[in-house]
Each structure stands twice: as C-alpha cells, then as structure tokens.
Coordinates of C-alpha atoms and ligand atoms in Angstrom, one line a residue:
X1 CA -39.5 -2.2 -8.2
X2 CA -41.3 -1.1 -11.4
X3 CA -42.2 2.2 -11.3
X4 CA -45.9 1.6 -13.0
X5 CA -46.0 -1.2 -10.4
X6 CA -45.3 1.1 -7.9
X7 CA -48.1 2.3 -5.4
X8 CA -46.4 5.3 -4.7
X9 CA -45.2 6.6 -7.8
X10 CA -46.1 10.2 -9.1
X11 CA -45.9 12.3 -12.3
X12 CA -45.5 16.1 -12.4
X13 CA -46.0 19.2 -15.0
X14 CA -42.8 19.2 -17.3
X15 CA -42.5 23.0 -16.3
X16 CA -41.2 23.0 -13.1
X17 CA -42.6 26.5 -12.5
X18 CA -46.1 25.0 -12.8
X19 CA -47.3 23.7 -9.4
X20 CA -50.1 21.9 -10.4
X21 CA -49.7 18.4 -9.2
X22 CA -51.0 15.4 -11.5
X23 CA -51.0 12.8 -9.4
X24 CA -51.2 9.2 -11.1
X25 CA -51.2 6.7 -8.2
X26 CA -51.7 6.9 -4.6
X27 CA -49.1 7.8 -1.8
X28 CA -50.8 10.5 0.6
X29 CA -46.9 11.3 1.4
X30 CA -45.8 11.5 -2.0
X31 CA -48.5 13.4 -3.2
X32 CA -47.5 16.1 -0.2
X33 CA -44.0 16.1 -1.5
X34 CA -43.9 16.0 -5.1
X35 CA -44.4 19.7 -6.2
X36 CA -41.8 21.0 -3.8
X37 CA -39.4 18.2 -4.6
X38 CA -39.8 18.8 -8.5
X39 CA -38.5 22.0 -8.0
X40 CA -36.2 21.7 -5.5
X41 CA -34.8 18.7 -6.6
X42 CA -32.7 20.3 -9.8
X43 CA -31.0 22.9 -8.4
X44 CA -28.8 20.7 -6.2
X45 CA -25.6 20.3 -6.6
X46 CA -25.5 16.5 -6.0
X47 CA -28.8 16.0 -8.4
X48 CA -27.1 14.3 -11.4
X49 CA -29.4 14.9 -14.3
X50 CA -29.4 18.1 -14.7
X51 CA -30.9 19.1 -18.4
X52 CA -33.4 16.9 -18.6
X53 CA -36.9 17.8 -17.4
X54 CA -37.6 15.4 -14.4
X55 CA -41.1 13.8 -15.0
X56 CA -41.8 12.0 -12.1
X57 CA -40.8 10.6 -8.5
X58 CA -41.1 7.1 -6.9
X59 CA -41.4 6.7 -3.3
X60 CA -39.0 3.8 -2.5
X61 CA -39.0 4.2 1.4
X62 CA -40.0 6.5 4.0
X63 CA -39.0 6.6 7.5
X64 CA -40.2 8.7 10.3
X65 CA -37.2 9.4 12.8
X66 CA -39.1 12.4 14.5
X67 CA -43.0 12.3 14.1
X68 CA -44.2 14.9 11.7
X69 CA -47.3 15.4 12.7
X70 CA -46.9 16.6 16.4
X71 CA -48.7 19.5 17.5
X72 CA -46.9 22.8 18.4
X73 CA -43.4 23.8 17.1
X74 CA -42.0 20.1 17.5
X75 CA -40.1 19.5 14.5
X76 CA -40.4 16.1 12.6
X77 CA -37.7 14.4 10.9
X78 CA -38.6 12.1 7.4
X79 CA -35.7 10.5 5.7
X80 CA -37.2 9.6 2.3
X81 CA -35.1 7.1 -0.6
X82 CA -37.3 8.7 -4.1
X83 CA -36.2 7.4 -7.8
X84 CA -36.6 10.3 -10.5
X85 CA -38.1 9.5 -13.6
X86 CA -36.5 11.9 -15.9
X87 CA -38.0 12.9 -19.9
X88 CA -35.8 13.2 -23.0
X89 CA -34.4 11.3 -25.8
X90 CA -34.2 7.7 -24.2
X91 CA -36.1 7.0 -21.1
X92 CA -33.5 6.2 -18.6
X93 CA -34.2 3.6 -15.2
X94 CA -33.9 7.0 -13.0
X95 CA -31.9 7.9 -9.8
X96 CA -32.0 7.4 -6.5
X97 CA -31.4 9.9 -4.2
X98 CA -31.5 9.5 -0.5
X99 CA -33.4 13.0 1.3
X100 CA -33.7 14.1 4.7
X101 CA -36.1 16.1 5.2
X102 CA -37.1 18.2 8.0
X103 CA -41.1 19.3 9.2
X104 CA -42.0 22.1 10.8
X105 CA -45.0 24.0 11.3
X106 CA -43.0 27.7 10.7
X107 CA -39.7 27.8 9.6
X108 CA -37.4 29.8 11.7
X109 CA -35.8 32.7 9.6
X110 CA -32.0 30.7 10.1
X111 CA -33.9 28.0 8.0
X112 CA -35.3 29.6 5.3
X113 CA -32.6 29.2 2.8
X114 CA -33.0 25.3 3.8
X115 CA -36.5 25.4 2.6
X116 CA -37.8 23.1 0.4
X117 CA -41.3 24.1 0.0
X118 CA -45.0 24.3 1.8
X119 CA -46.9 21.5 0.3
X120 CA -49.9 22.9 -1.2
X121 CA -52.1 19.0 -0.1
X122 CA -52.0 15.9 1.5
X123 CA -50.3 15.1 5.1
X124 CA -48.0 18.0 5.1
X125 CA -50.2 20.5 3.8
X126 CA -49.0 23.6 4.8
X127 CA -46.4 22.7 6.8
X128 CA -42.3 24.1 5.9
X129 CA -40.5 21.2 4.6
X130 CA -36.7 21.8 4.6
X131 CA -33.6 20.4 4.1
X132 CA -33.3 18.5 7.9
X133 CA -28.8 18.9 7.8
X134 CA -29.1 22.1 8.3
X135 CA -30.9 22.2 11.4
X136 CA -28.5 21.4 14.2
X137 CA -31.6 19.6 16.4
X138 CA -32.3 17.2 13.5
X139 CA -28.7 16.5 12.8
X140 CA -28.3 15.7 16.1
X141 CA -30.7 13.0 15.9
X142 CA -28.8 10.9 13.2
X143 CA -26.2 11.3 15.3
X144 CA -27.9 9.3 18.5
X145 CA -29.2 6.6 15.9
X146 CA -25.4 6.1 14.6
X147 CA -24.8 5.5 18.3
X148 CA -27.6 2.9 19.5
X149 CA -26.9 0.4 16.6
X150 CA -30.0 -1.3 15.4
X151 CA -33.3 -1.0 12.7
X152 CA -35.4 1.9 12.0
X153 CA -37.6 0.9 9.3
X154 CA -36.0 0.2 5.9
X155 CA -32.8 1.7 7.6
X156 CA -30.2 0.1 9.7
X157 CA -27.9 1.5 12.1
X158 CA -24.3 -0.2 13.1
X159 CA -20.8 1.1 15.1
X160 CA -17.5 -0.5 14.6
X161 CA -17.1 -2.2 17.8
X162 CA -15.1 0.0 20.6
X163 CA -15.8 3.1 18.4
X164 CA -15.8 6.1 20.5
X165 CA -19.1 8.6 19.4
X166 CA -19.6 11.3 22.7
X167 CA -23.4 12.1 22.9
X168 CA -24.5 15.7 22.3
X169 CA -22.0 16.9 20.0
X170 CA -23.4 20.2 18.0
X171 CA -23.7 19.7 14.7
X172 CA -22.5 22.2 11.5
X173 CA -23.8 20.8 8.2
X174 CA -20.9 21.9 5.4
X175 CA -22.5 24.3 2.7
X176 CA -19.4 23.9 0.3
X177 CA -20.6 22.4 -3.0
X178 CA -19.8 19.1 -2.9
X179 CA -21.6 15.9 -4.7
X180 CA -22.5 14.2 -1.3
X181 CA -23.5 16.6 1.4
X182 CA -21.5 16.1 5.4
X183 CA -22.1 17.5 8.9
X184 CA -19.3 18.1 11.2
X185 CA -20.3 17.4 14.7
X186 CA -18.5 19.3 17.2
X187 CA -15.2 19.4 15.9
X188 CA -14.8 16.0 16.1
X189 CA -16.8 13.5 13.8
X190 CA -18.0 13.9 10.4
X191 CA -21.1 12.3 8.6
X192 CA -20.7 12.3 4.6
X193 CA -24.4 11.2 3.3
X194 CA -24.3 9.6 -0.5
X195 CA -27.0 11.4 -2.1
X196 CA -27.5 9.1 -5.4
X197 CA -27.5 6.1 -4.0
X198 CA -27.5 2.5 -5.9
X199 CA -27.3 -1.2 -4.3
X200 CA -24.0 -2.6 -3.3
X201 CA -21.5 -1.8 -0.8
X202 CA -20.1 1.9 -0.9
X203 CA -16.5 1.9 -1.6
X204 CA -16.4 5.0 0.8
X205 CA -17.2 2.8 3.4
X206 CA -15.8 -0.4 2.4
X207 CA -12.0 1.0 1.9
X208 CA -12.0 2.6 4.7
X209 CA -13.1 0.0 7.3
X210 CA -10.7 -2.6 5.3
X211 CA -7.7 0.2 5.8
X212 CA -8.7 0.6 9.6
X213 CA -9.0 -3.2 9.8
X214 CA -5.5 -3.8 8.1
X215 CA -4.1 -1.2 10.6
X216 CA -3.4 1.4 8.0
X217 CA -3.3 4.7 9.7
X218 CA -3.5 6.8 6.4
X219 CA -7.4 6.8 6.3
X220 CA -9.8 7.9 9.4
X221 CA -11.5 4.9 10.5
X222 CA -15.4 4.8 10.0
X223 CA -16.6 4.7 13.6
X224 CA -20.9 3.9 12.3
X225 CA -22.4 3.8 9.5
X226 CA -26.1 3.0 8.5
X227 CA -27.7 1.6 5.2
X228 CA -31.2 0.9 3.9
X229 CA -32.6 -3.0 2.6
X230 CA -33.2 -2.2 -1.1
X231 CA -37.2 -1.6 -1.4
X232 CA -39.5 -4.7 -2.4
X233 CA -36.1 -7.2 -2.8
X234 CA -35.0 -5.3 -5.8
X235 CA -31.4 -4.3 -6.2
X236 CA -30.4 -8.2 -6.1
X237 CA -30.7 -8.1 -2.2
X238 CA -27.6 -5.9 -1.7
X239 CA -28.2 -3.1 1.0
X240 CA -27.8 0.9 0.0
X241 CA -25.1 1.9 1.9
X242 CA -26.3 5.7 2.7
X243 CA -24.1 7.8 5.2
X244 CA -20.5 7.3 6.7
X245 CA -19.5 8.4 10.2
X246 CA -15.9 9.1 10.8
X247 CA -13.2 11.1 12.4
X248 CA -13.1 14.4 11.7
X249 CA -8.9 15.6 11.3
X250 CA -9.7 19.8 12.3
X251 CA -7.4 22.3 11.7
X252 CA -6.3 20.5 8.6
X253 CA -5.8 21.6 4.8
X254 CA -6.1 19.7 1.6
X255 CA -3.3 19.1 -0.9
X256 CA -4.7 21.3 -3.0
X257 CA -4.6 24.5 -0.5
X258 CA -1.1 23.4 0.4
X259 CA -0.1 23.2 -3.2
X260 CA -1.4 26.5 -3.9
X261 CA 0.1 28.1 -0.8
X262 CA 3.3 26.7 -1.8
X263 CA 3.3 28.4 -5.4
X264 CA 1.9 31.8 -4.4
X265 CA 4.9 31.7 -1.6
X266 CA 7.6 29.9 -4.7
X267 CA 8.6 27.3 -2.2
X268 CA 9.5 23.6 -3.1
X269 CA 6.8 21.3 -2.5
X270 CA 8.8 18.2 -3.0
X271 CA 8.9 17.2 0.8
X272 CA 5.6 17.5 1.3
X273 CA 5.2 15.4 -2.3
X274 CA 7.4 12.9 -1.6
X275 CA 5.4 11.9 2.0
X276 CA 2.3 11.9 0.3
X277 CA 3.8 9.5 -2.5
X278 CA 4.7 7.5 0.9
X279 CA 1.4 8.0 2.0
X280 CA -0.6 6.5 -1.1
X281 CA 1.4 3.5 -1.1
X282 CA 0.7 2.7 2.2
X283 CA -2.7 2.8 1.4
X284 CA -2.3 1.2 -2.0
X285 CA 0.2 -1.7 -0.6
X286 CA -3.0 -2.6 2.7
X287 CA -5.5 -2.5 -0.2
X288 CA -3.5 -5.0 -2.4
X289 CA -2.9 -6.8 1.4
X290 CA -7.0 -6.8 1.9
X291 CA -8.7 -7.2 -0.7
X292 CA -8.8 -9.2 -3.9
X293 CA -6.1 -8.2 -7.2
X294 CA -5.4 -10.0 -9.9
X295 CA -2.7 -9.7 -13.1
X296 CA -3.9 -7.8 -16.3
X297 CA -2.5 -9.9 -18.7
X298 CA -1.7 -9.2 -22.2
X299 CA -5.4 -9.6 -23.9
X300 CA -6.3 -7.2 -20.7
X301 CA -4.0 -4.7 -21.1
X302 CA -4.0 -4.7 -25.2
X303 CA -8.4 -4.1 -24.4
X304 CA -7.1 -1.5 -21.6
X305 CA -4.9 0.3 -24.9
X306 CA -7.8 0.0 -27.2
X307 CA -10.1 1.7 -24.8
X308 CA -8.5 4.8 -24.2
X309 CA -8.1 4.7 -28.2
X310 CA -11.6 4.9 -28.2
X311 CA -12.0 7.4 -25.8
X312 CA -9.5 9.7 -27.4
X313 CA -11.4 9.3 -30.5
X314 CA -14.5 9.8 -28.9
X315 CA -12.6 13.4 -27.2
X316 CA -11.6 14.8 -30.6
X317 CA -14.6 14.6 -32.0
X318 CA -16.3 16.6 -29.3
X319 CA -13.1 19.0 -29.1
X320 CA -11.6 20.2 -32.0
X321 CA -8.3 21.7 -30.3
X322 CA -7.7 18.1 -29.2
X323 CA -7.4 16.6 -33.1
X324 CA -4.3 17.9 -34.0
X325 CA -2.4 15.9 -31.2
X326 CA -4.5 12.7 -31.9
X327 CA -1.5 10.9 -33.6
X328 CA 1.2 11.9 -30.9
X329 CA -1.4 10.9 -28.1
X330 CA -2.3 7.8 -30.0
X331 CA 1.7 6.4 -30.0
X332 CA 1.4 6.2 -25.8
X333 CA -1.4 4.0 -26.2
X334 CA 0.5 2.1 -29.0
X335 CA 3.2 1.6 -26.6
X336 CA 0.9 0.2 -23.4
X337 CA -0.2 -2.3 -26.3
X338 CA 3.4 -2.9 -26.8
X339 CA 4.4 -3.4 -23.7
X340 CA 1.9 -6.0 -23.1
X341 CA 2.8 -7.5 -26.6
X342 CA 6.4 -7.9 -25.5
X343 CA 5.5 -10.0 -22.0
X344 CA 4.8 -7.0 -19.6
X345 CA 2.2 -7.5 -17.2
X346 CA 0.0 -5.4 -14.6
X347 CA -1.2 -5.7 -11.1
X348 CA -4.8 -4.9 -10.6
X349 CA -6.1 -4.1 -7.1
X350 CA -8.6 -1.8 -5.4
X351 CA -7.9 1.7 -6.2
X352 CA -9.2 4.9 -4.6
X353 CA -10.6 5.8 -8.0
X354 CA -10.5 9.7 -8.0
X355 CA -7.2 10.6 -6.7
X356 CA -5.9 13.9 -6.5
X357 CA -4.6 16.7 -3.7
X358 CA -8.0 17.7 -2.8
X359 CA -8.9 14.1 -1.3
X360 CA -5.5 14.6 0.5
X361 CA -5.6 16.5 4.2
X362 CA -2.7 17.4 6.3
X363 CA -3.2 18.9 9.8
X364 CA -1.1 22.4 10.3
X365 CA 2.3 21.4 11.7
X366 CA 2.4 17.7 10.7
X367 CA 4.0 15.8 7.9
X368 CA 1.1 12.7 8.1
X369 CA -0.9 12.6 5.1
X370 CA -4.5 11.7 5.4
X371 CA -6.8 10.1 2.1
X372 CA -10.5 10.7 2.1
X373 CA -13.5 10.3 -0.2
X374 CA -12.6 6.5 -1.4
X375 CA -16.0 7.1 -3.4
X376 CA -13.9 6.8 -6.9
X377 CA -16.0 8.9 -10.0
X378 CA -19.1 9.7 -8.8
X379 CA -20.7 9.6 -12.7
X380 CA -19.7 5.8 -13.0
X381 CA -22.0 2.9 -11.6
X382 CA -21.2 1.5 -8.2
X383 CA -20.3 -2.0 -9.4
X384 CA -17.7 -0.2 -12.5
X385 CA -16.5 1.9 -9.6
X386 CA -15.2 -1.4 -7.2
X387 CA -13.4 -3.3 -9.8
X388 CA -9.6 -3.5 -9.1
X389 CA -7.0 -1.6 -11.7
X390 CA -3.5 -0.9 -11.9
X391 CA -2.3 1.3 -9.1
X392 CA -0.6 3.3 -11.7
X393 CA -4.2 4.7 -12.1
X394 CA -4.2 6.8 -9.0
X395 CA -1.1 7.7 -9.5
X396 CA -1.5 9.1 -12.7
X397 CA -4.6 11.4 -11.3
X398 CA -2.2 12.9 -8.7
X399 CA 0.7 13.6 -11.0
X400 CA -1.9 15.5 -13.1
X401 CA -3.0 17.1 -9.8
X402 CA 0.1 18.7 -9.7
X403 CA 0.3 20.0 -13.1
X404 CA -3.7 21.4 -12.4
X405 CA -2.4 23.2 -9.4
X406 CA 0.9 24.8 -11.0
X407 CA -1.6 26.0 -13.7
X408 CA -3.0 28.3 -10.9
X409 CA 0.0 30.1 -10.4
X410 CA -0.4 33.6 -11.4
X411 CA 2.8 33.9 -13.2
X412 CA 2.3 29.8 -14.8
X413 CA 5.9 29.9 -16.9
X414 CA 8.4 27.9 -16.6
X415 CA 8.8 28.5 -12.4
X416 CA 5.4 26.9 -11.7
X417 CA 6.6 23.9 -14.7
X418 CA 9.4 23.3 -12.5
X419 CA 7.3 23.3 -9.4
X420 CA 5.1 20.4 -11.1
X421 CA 8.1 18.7 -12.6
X422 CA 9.8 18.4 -8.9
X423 CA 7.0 17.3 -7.1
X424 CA 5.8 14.8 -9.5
X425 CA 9.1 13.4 -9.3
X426 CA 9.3 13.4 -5.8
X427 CA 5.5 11.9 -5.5
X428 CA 7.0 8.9 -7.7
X429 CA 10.1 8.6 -5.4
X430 CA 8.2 8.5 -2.5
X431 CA 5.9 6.1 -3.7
X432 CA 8.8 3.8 -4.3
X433 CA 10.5 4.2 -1.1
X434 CA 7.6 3.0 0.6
X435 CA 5.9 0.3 -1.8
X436 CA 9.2 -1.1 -3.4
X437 CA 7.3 -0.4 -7.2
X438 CA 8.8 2.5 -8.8
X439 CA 5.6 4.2 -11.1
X440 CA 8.7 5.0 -13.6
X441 CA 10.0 1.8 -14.1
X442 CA 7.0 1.0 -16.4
X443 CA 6.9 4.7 -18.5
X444 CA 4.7 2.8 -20.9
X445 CA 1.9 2.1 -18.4
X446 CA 2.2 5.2 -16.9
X447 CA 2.2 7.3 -20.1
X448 CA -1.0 5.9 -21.0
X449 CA -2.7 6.3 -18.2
X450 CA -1.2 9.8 -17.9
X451 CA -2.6 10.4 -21.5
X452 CA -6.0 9.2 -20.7
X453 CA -6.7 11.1 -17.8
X454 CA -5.6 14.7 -19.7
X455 CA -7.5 13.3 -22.6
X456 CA -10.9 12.6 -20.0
X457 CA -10.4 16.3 -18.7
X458 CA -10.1 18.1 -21.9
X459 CA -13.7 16.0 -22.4
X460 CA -14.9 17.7 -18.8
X461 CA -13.4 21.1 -19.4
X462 CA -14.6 21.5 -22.8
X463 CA -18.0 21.0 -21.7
X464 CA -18.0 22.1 -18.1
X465 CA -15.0 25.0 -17.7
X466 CA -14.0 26.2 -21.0
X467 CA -12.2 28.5 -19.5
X468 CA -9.9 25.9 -18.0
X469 CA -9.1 24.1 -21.2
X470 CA -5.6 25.5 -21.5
X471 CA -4.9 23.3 -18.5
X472 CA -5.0 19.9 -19.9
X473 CA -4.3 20.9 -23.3
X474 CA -0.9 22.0 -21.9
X475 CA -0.7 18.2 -20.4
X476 CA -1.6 16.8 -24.0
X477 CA 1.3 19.0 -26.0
X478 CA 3.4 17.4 -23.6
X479 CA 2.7 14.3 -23.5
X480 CA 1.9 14.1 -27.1
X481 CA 5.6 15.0 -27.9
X482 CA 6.4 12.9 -25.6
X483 CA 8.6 9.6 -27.0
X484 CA 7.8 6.2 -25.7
Ligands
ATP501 N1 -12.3 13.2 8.0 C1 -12.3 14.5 7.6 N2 -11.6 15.5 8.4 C2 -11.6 16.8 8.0 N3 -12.3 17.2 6.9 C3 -12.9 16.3 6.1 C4 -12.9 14.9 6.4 N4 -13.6 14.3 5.5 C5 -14.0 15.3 4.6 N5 -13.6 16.5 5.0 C6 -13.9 17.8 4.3 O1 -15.1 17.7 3.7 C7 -15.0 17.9 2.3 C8 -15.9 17.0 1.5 O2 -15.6 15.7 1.8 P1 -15.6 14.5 0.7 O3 -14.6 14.8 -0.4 O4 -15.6 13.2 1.3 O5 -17.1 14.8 0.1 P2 -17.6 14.6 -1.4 O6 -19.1 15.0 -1.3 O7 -17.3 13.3 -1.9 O8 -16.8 15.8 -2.2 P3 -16.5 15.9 -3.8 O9 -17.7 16.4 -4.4 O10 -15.3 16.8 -3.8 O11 -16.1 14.5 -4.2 C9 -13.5 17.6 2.0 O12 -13.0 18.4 0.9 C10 -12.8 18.0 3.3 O13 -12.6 19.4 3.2
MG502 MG1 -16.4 12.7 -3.7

C-alpha cells in the first residue's frame, strides 16, 4: 500500500513536543491516535529508528478485540498494525510496528506508567489509551483468542493440534528491555509479540515448530500462534507472523547468568559448556534434517571472504583503534579464501542467527539446555534473516559469548582467559560428540567467522557502548596474531 494512496495515512509536527495534529487524509481512528503515538512511539525500546524525526503514521489495520466505545469503566482492546514515515537524509519505505493498545475511560493509577496518551479528537477523545500488555484483563484476552483458533479481522488465530493452553491463566507482561515485548501467563506459557513486523514467515516461529515437528526436545514447542493478511495484498501475499505462544521453562537461568555465576564463584564451566555444545548440535543437526541446506562452494565462500573484507574495511574506518590490526585480521579472511581455493567446501543450513548464552536457559538443578529467540539479528530484513549459512556461524557467536562473559569478571586476567579458553574448548568438543563435525577441524572457516563477529561488535560497541570496546578489541589482538 502506498502511503499517499493510503486513506488512512497521517502527518505530524516534526517536534514531537508540539501536539498540534496536521492531519492530511481521513481516518477518524488515526487521527485520535496520532499525537500520542508520535510521542510515544520513540521512546520504546523495540522502535528501531531512533534519530530520525518520525513524520508520519499509516494505519495498515485495525482490529477491535474488546469494543472501545462501551459505556462505564469497560475497557476496550485495539490492536493496531501502523507504518512510520520517518524524515532525514533519504526517505526510507518506513516500519511496521504491530501495537496493542488498551481504552479506558480513566486509567487506574497501576496503569499509568502504561499510558500512552489522552487523545486530544476524534473517536477516542479523551479517553486513556495505554499500552493493553500491561493490563492483566487485556492480556488475558489474547490469551482466549490463541485458544479458539480462527479470524478476527485482518488477524488469524491457530494452535498446534493437541496443544495444551489451560483457560484463565494470570497474566505478567515482562518490563525487561527487550526488542519484542512477552507476557508470562501463569507460570506456565509465554507470548513473545514481534513489534516490527515485515511479511514472511517469522523464523521465531518457523524453527521452532520445525524443531517440535522433528522431535527435537531442545526448543519449547510453539503451542499457537496468530498472524495478520498483509493489508490491501501488498507484501507479495505472505502473512505477518505477529506473536508466538509457547512453553514457559520457570525457575530457569540463561547462559549468561550461569556464566557469570560461575566466574564470580572461579568454578569451571566446562560441563555445563560442553552440554550446551551438545545441545546446539542437536538443534543444528534437526534443522539441516528439516529444512533445506545446500554446499557453499568455492565462488560462495571466496564472495563469503570478500565480504567480511569489506566489512572490516568498512569497521576501521568508523573505529580508529581497529586499523592497526587490519592486516593481521585481514590474513583469516585470506585463508577462508584459501581454503575454498584449495577444494574446501561448506554446508549451509538454517541457522539460529543470533546465538549466544543469553538465548540459552537451563532450569536450576538440570543439565538440559534450552534455545530460545530463533528471531536471528533483529536489524536485518526478514527474508536476509532465513537464508541458510554455515553452522560454524552460530558457533562462532557462542565462542565469543564466552569471551564477552569472562570480560565481566571483576579481576579479567589471565584466570577469567582460562575460564573462556576451557569452555570454548569444551563447547567445540561437545558439539562434536553429538553432531560428528568437529568446528576445529576447519580453523580456517572458523577463524573467519570468529574475526567477523569481533570485527561487527567493535562496529556496535563503538557506537553503542564505548565503554565496552575493550571487549572485542581484546578478541581482535588475539585473533589478529593469530596464524592461519
Ligand atoms: N520459553 C521461555 N521460558 C522461560 N523464559 C523465557 C522463555 N522465552 C523467553 N524467556 C525469557 O524472556 C526473555 C526475552 O525473550 P526473547 O529473547 O525471546 O525476547 P526478545 O525480545 O527477542 O529479546 P532480545 O531483545 O534479547 O532479542 C529471555 O531473555 C528469557 O529470559
Ligand atoms: Mg531477540
């Protein structure tokens, strides 16, 4: 859908402080909604374009799930699918973000930090509009649409068949920061809503359900799901796959937390590391049993060398403390082309895509490794996001997971190096044991990949957490030394 096409679309004041509303086309609903979205919008975590002024809103769908205009204290329910129309120095296509909005006539004061804003016209005038999660009655609704399958509107609902979902769980939205936002409901299900949304099949969805369906008890199972038909046939007919019901694992902790816990106590994490290496090969091997892989071949992998080239090249120039390690970096990269040169090959299969011990939970007591958020790098497109790649890819992210977490230990020296060293090692063996590929027999594959991870997050620290650039740069002395 066009947005100057659009009968719903609406522009806004660049200063978001401004609340006059210039309205530009019709859409009673939109016109309601667009000052308090304009400045509620930004300062969400999940909102990806942050810095640049956003300059208007499209109103792809709206849904009424509870009525919003019923008298008394009833609250209604609106889930909304709006593209942003941002300024700056190209105009962009925009966003989609999927909202769930929640109408009341007052807010109760447990709400107020949920608030969105009191629309100043239109249908809602006056009334609290608010962010619906956080109210336990309107979660609760989702949650009995998620378990009578069926349409609503643009959305549809659907349940993997025999999938257990009690009725009249509570729900508890999760106020971490996170860039999709999920509610826990009671203890034993969890929702995780995508925010930006695009056309295609999620691959937080799709893994998953291929795991469950391959019998692969490493991921929990989605148990519903629902998804919207992309507005006016745009989107090439593929639905938006917008919110993922699953298992909830309680009482567990994330790699990450373990990891820590392990350093601040100086015990060996290697157990622990070599299950989990177990753990993603399971998943790895079902995915490759599933789903379509193919062989990079030499052309493939000497473009796969020449592209991290570029990126490196691309990293120094934006951070100067990377430069004097360009030529050391640059001789992994040379070897990967090498390799390829001299007959090696590569398998390429469906990859989790943002592996490291934070997508990793492990319930207290137990040695079974769980893998969540199969949504791969949130900041690539959808379709980039479900090609296959060498598994040595998500390996490489959790064998810089390691070094990321020894980094936190307060003493770091050579104690915490050792830590990494041994669970890394162990991560690899594991990995073996249980998927017959050993991530060391091919160094030069796994250098490279190694490289270009430490060289993307000396890009993200420099520009997001300065003061966590020591991290990575530690990774790229090392590896830049390194000899193929
Ligand atoms: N099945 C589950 N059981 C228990 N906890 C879970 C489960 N799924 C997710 N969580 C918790 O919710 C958090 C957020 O989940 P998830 O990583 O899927 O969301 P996200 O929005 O993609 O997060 P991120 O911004 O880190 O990518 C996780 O870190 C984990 O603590
Ligand atoms: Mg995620």
């Amino acid at each position: 859908m066009s947005e100057s096409s659009s009968p719903r679309a609406a522009s806004f004041p660049s200063s978001p402080g401004d609340p006059r509303v210039d309205v530009t086309q019709g859409g009673a609903l939109l016109r309601s909604l667009t000052g308090p979205l304009a400045r509620w919008l930004p300062r969400q975590r999940w909102f990806a374009g942050k810095g640049r002024p956003l300059a208007g809103l499209t109103l792809l769908s709206a849904t009424e799930l509870l009525p919003c205009d019923a008298p008394g204290y009833a609250p209604g329910l609106l889930h909304l699918l709006v593209r942003t129309r941002q300024s700056g120095p190209a105009p962009a296509a925009g966003d989609c973000y999927q909202l769930l909005l929640g109408v009341r006539a007052a807010l109760p004061p447990d709400l107020m930090p949920a608030l969105v804003g009191r629309p100043s016209e239109g249908p809602l005038r006056d009334r609290a509009v608010y962010e619906a999660l956080y109210d336990p009655r309107l979660a609760a609704v989702l949650l009995e649409r998620l378990r009578a399958p069926g349409r609503l509107g643009a959305l549809r609902f659907d349940r993997a068949p025999g999938a257990e979902i009690p009725r009249g769980l509570t729900a508890r939205a999760l106020s971490g920061e996170q860039t999709n936002s999920s509610v826990v409901y009671g203890e034993t299900h969890i929702l995780k809503l995508f925010r930006r949304v695009s056309p295609g099949l999620h691959p937080d969805l799709e893994l998953p359900r291929a795991l469950a369906e391959a019998g692969c008890t490493r991921v929990p199972a989605p148990c519903a799901w629902f998804e919207a038909s992309w507005p006016d046939g745009d989107g090439g007919g593929e639905p938006l796959t917008l919110g993922v019901l699953q298992p909830y694992l309680a009482g567990s902790s994330d790699g990450w937390q373990l990891a820590l816990r392990s350093l601040g106590s100086r015990a060996d994490f290697s157990a622990a590391a070599h299950a989990l290496g177990r753990a993603m090969a399971e998943v790895h091997t079902a995915l490759a049993q599933t789903l379509p892989t193919s062989v990079l071949d030499r052309g493939q992998l000497e473009q796969t060398a020449t592209a991290m080239h570029d990126r490196l090249a691309q990293a120094a120039g934006a951070v100067p403390e990377l430069r004097p390690y360009r030529t050391g970096l640059g001789r992994a990269y040379a070897a990967l082309a090498g390799y390829a040169r001299g007959g090696g090959d590569c398998l390429a299969q469906r990859l989790h895509g943002d592996l490291h011990l934070g997508q990793v939970l492990r319930r207290s007591g137990e040695a079974h490794w769980s893998v969540i958020d199969f949504e791969g790098e949130p900041a690539r497109p959808l379709a980039d996001r479900r090609l296959p790649g060498p598994p040595v890819r998500d390996i490489a992210g959790m064998l810089r997971s390691f070094d990321y977490a020894a980094c936190q230990h307060p003493d770091g020296g050579s104690w915490a190096a050792d830590w990494s060293r041994a669970s890394r090692g162990a991560f690899c063996r594991g990995y073996a044991a249980a998927s017959g590929f050993d991530p060391l027999s091919t160094p030069e594959v796994l250098r490279a990949y190694e490289t270009d991870k430490a060289v993307y997050e000396v890009l993200y620290e420099a520009r997001h957490r300065p003061h966590w650039l020591h991290v990575p740069m530690t990774a790229i002395r090392r590896l830049a030394a390194a000899t193929p």
